[in-house]
Amino acid sequence: MQGFTHWVRRDRQERAEGGVAVCFKEGMQAQLLNVDTPLLMEVMYFRVMLADRSDLLLCDLYRPPRQGPDSLLYLNEALDNLMMAHSCSHVLIVRDLNHHLEREAYENLLEVQGLTDHVTFPTHERGGTLDLVISDYQEDRLQCHQLGLVFSSDHHAVLTQLEVGVAWDEATTRTIWL
């Protein structure tokens, strides 16, 4: 896509479809974090530098259904560790957590981490809310909007608008002598 970086992908290993992918506007300072994750979770973590030079931890996560609460307990611990290790001031988690199957563990994650789910509308064609946008930002700084179904998926796209400046790579003039 013009004006955006190439896709950073973590493809599903056991079949041709699925996985998680992220792209950023060109010039944004985002670093993919190398993190060991449970085999069944499809997740990527990024550190995104903001304009005030603080960092945002971005988690793009697909949690397959029927895993039990362990994967949400893992996420709770991973957020603490990654935010501390990478000095991140804020966290943003996006994608499909299949949280409706583990309501208690999900509510615990939100409470312990001080997070808010910003999606207030159905994201599945049958009416459920599966795709989440969770953050520690106040509701007035982050808005989500339902878009149409994505290709052959039964999920609606979620447009997320976060009012926060990001740090951009600055253009530098260099002379190269050959």
mmCIF file of C-alpha atoms in Angstrom:
data_model
loop_
_atom_site.group_PDB
_atom_site.id
_atom_site.type_symbol
_atom_site.label_atom_id
_atom_site.label_comp_id
_atom_site.label_asym_id
_atom_site.label_seq_id
_atom_site.Cartn_x
_atom_site.Cartn_y
_atom_site.Cartn_z
ATOM 1 C CA MET A 1 0.000 0.000 0.000
ATOM 2 C CA GLN A 2 1.387 3.336 -0.981
ATOM 3 C CA GLY A 3 2.546 5.425 1.973
ATOM 4 C CA PHE A 4 2.849 2.397 4.249
ATOM 5 C CA THR A 5 5.639 -0.010 5.105
ATOM 6 C CA HIS A 6 5.694 -3.581 3.888
ATOM 7 C CA TRP A 7 3.597 -5.995 5.925
ATOM 8 C CA VAL A 8 5.217 -7.591 8.940
ATOM 9 C CA ARG A 9 3.625 -11.040 9.088
ATOM 10 C CA ARG A 10 3.472 -14.073 11.284
ATOM 11 C CA ASP A 11 1.764 -16.677 9.152
ATOM 12 C CA ARG A 12 -0.129 -19.614 10.583
ATOM 13 C CA GLN A 13 2.146 -22.662 10.447
ATOM 14 C CA GLU A 14 -0.311 -25.530 10.168
ATOM 15 C CA ARG A 15 -2.398 -24.257 7.238
ATOM 16 C CA ALA A 16 -2.297 -21.896 4.286
ATOM 17 C CA GLU A 17 -4.699 -19.290 5.682
ATOM 18 C CA GLY A 18 -4.511 -17.093 8.736
ATOM 19 C CA GLY A 19 -1.930 -15.477 10.934
ATOM 20 C CA VAL A 20 -1.384 -11.880 11.977
ATOM 21 C CA ALA A 21 0.048 -8.962 10.013
ATOM 22 C CA VAL A 22 0.777 -5.284 10.649
ATOM 23 C CA CYS A 23 1.912 -2.397 8.494
ATOM 24 C CA PHE A 24 2.748 1.151 9.552
ATOM 25 C CA LYS A 25 2.697 4.531 7.863
ATOM 26 C CA GLU A 26 6.071 5.168 6.258
ATOM 27 C CA GLY A 27 8.401 7.014 8.595
ATOM 28 C CA MET A 28 6.839 5.766 11.824
ATOM 29 C CA GLN A 29 9.385 4.443 14.260
ATOM 30 C CA ALA A 30 8.204 0.932 15.099
ATOM 31 C CA GLN A 31 10.330 -1.995 16.196
ATOM 32 C CA LEU A 32 9.244 -5.639 16.080
ATOM 33 C CA LEU A 33 10.059 -7.236 19.439
ATOM 34 C CA ASN A 34 11.455 -10.756 19.437
ATOM 35 C CA VAL A 35 9.313 -12.546 22.024
ATOM 36 C CA ASP A 36 8.840 -16.258 22.648
ATOM 37 C CA THR A 37 5.117 -17.001 22.670
ATOM 38 C CA PRO A 38 2.948 -20.061 23.315
ATOM 39 C CA LEU A 39 2.643 -22.226 20.200
ATOM 40 C CA LEU A 40 -1.113 -21.840 19.774
ATOM 41 C CA MET A 41 -1.103 -18.037 20.005
ATOM 42 C CA GLU A 42 -0.537 -15.925 16.914
ATOM 43 C CA VAL A 43 0.951 -12.734 18.289
ATOM 44 C CA MET A 44 3.435 -9.999 17.421
ATOM 45 C CA TYR A 45 4.624 -7.226 19.701
ATOM 46 C CA PHE A 46 5.944 -3.850 18.542
ATOM 47 C CA ARG A 47 7.441 -0.865 20.319
ATOM 48 C CA VAL A 48 6.184 2.336 18.670
ATOM 49 C CA MET A 49 7.919 5.610 19.516
ATOM 50 C CA LEU A 50 5.532 8.497 20.121
ATOM 51 C CA ALA A 51 6.146 12.197 19.447
ATOM 52 C CA ASP A 52 6.823 12.912 23.130
ATOM 53 C CA ARG A 53 9.561 10.221 22.967
ATOM 54 C CA SER A 54 7.585 7.799 25.109
ATOM 55 C CA ASP A 55 6.877 4.327 23.753
ATOM 56 C CA LEU A 56 3.672 2.413 23.040
ATOM 57 C CA LEU A 57 3.569 -1.381 23.246
ATOM 58 C CA LEU A 58 1.431 -2.648 20.348
ATOM 59 C CA CYS A 59 0.209 -6.233 20.569
ATOM 60 C CA ASP A 60 -1.401 -7.789 17.469
ATOM 61 C CA LEU A 61 -2.951 -11.027 18.698
ATOM 62 C CA TYR A 62 -5.133 -13.846 17.482
ATOM 63 C CA ARG A 63 -6.119 -16.220 20.269
ATOM 64 C CA PRO A 64 -7.779 -19.356 18.871
ATOM 65 C CA PRO A 65 -10.930 -20.513 20.675
ATOM 66 C CA ARG A 66 -11.021 -23.168 23.374
ATOM 67 C CA GLN A 67 -7.532 -22.608 24.788
ATOM 68 C CA GLY A 68 -8.701 -22.154 28.341
ATOM 69 C CA PRO A 69 -7.588 -19.224 30.487
ATOM 70 C CA ASP A 70 -3.837 -19.958 30.283
ATOM 71 C CA SER A 71 -3.232 -17.830 27.173
ATOM 72 C CA LEU A 72 -4.906 -14.813 28.781
ATOM 73 C CA LEU A 73 -2.848 -15.374 31.937
ATOM 74 C CA TYR A 74 0.250 -15.488 29.695
ATOM 75 C CA LEU A 75 -0.771 -12.183 28.093
ATOM 76 C CA ASN A 76 -1.236 -10.561 31.501
ATOM 77 C CA GLU A 77 2.307 -11.523 32.519
ATOM 78 C CA ALA A 78 3.823 -10.743 29.098
ATOM 79 C CA LEU A 79 2.394 -7.206 29.145
ATOM 80 C CA ASP A 80 3.999 -6.506 32.526
ATOM 81 C CA ASN A 81 7.363 -7.889 31.408
ATOM 82 C CA LEU A 82 7.429 -6.198 27.993
ATOM 83 C CA MET A 83 6.251 -2.815 29.235
ATOM 84 C CA MET A 84 9.003 -2.819 31.841
ATOM 85 C CA ALA A 85 11.749 -4.244 29.602
ATOM 86 C CA HIS A 86 11.054 -1.746 26.792
ATOM 87 C CA SER A 87 10.041 1.247 28.968
ATOM 88 C CA CYS A 88 6.627 1.543 27.329
ATOM 89 C CA SER A 89 4.217 4.098 28.776
ATOM 90 C CA HIS A 90 1.090 2.784 27.053
ATOM 91 C CA VAL A 91 -0.302 -0.443 25.625
ATOM 92 C CA LEU A 92 -2.622 -1.169 22.690
ATOM 93 C CA ILE A 93 -3.913 -4.699 21.978
ATOM 94 C CA VAL A 94 -5.788 -5.402 18.758
ATOM 95 C CA ARG A 95 -7.414 -8.383 17.024
ATOM 96 C CA ASP A 96 -9.470 -11.441 17.894
ATOM 97 C CA LEU A 97 -9.049 -12.729 21.446
ATOM 98 C CA ASN A 98 -12.081 -15.050 21.467
ATOM 99 C CA HIS A 99 -12.565 -13.610 24.927
ATOM 100 C CA HIS A 100 -16.236 -14.567 25.147
ATOM 101 C CA LEU A 101 -15.154 -18.133 25.964
ATOM 102 C CA GLU A 102 -13.018 -17.074 28.946
ATOM 103 C CA ARG A 103 -14.946 -14.146 30.372
ATOM 104 C CA GLU A 104 -13.474 -14.270 33.893
ATOM 105 C CA ALA A 105 -9.831 -14.381 32.715
ATOM 106 C CA TYR A 106 -10.568 -11.593 30.216
ATOM 107 C CA GLU A 107 -12.185 -9.346 32.849
ATOM 108 C CA ASN A 108 -9.209 -10.033 35.139
ATOM 109 C CA LEU A 109 -6.796 -8.961 32.362
ATOM 110 C CA LEU A 110 -8.648 -5.666 31.905
ATOM 111 C CA GLU A 111 -8.814 -4.962 35.632
ATOM 112 C CA VAL A 112 -5.230 -5.910 36.513
ATOM 113 C CA GLN A 113 -3.736 -3.981 33.579
ATOM 114 C CA GLY A 114 -6.111 -0.999 33.845
ATOM 115 C CA LEU A 115 -7.335 -1.503 30.275
ATOM 116 C CA THR A 116 -10.489 -0.491 28.409
ATOM 117 C CA ASP A 117 -12.125 -2.298 25.492
ATOM 118 C CA HIS A 118 -12.970 0.456 23.005
ATOM 119 C CA VAL A 119 -15.098 -1.660 20.624
ATOM 120 C CA THR A 120 -18.784 -1.119 21.396
ATOM 121 C CA PHE A 121 -20.337 -2.720 18.303
ATOM 122 C CA PRO A 122 -20.552 -6.180 16.713
ATOM 123 C CA THR A 123 -17.475 -7.223 14.744
ATOM 124 C CA HIS A 124 -18.786 -10.572 13.514
ATOM 125 C CA GLU A 125 -21.388 -10.975 10.783
ATOM 126 C CA ARG A 126 -23.598 -12.936 13.210
ATOM 127 C CA GLY A 127 -23.583 -10.102 15.720
ATOM 128 C CA GLY A 128 -20.918 -10.971 18.288
ATOM 129 C CA THR A 129 -17.959 -8.832 19.289
ATOM 130 C CA LEU A 130 -14.818 -10.891 18.746
ATOM 131 C CA ASP A 131 -12.329 -8.309 17.486
ATOM 132 C CA LEU A 132 -11.136 -5.999 20.200
ATOM 133 C CA VAL A 133 -9.172 -2.811 20.600
ATOM 134 C CA ILE A 134 -7.930 -2.691 24.176
ATOM 135 C CA SER A 135 -5.744 0.037 25.629
ATOM 136 C CA ASP A 136 -4.880 2.061 28.683
ATOM 137 C CA TYR A 137 -5.894 5.271 26.873
ATOM 138 C CA GLN A 138 -8.960 7.241 27.936
ATOM 139 C CA GLU A 139 -12.040 6.740 25.770
ATOM 140 C CA ASP A 140 -11.916 10.315 24.427
ATOM 141 C CA ARG A 141 -8.463 9.684 22.858
ATOM 142 C CA LEU A 142 -9.315 6.472 21.019
ATOM 143 C CA GLN A 143 -12.328 5.831 18.786
ATOM 144 C CA CYS A 144 -13.294 2.676 16.905
ATOM 145 C CA HIS A 145 -15.627 2.401 13.916
ATOM 146 C CA GLN A 146 -17.078 -0.666 12.219
ATOM 147 C CA LEU A 147 -16.188 -1.049 8.549
ATOM 148 C CA GLY A 148 -17.321 -3.710 6.086
ATOM 149 C CA LEU A 149 -16.491 -7.396 6.032
ATOM 150 C CA VAL A 150 -12.873 -8.151 5.142
ATOM 151 C CA PHE A 151 -12.545 -10.158 1.908
ATOM 152 C CA SER A 152 -13.933 -13.654 2.516
ATOM 153 C CA SER A 153 -13.864 -13.289 6.306
ATOM 154 C CA ASP A 154 -16.922 -13.289 8.544
ATOM 155 C CA HIS A 155 -15.354 -10.438 10.564
ATOM 156 C CA HIS A 156 -15.838 -6.707 10.034
ATOM 157 C CA ALA A 157 -12.779 -4.482 9.832
ATOM 158 C CA VAL A 158 -12.359 -2.106 12.763
ATOM 159 C CA LEU A 159 -10.983 1.370 12.067
ATOM 160 C CA THR A 160 -9.151 2.650 15.133
ATOM 161 C CA GLN A 161 -8.254 6.305 15.522
ATOM 162 C CA LEU A 162 -5.865 7.153 18.351
ATOM 163 C CA GLU A 163 -5.136 10.784 19.103
ATOM 164 C CA VAL A 164 -1.451 10.601 19.887
ATOM 165 C CA GLY A 165 1.521 11.920 17.981
ATOM 166 C CA VAL A 166 4.089 9.454 16.699
ATOM 167 C CA ALA A 167 7.795 10.058 16.180
ATOM 168 C CA TRP A 168 8.831 10.153 12.540
ATOM 169 C CA ASP A 169 12.194 9.372 11.004
ATOM 170 C CA GLU A 170 13.786 12.661 10.045
ATOM 171 C CA ALA A 171 15.240 13.094 6.573
ATOM 172 C CA THR A 172 19.014 13.479 6.633
ATOM 173 C CA THR A 173 21.188 14.696 3.768
ATOM 174 C CA ARG A 174 24.361 12.687 3.291
ATOM 175 C CA THR A 175 27.215 12.972 0.814
ATOM 176 C CA ILE A 176 28.622 9.659 -0.364
ATOM 177 C CA TRP A 177 32.102 9.816 -1.874
ATOM 178 C CA LEU A 178 33.050 7.036 -4.254
#
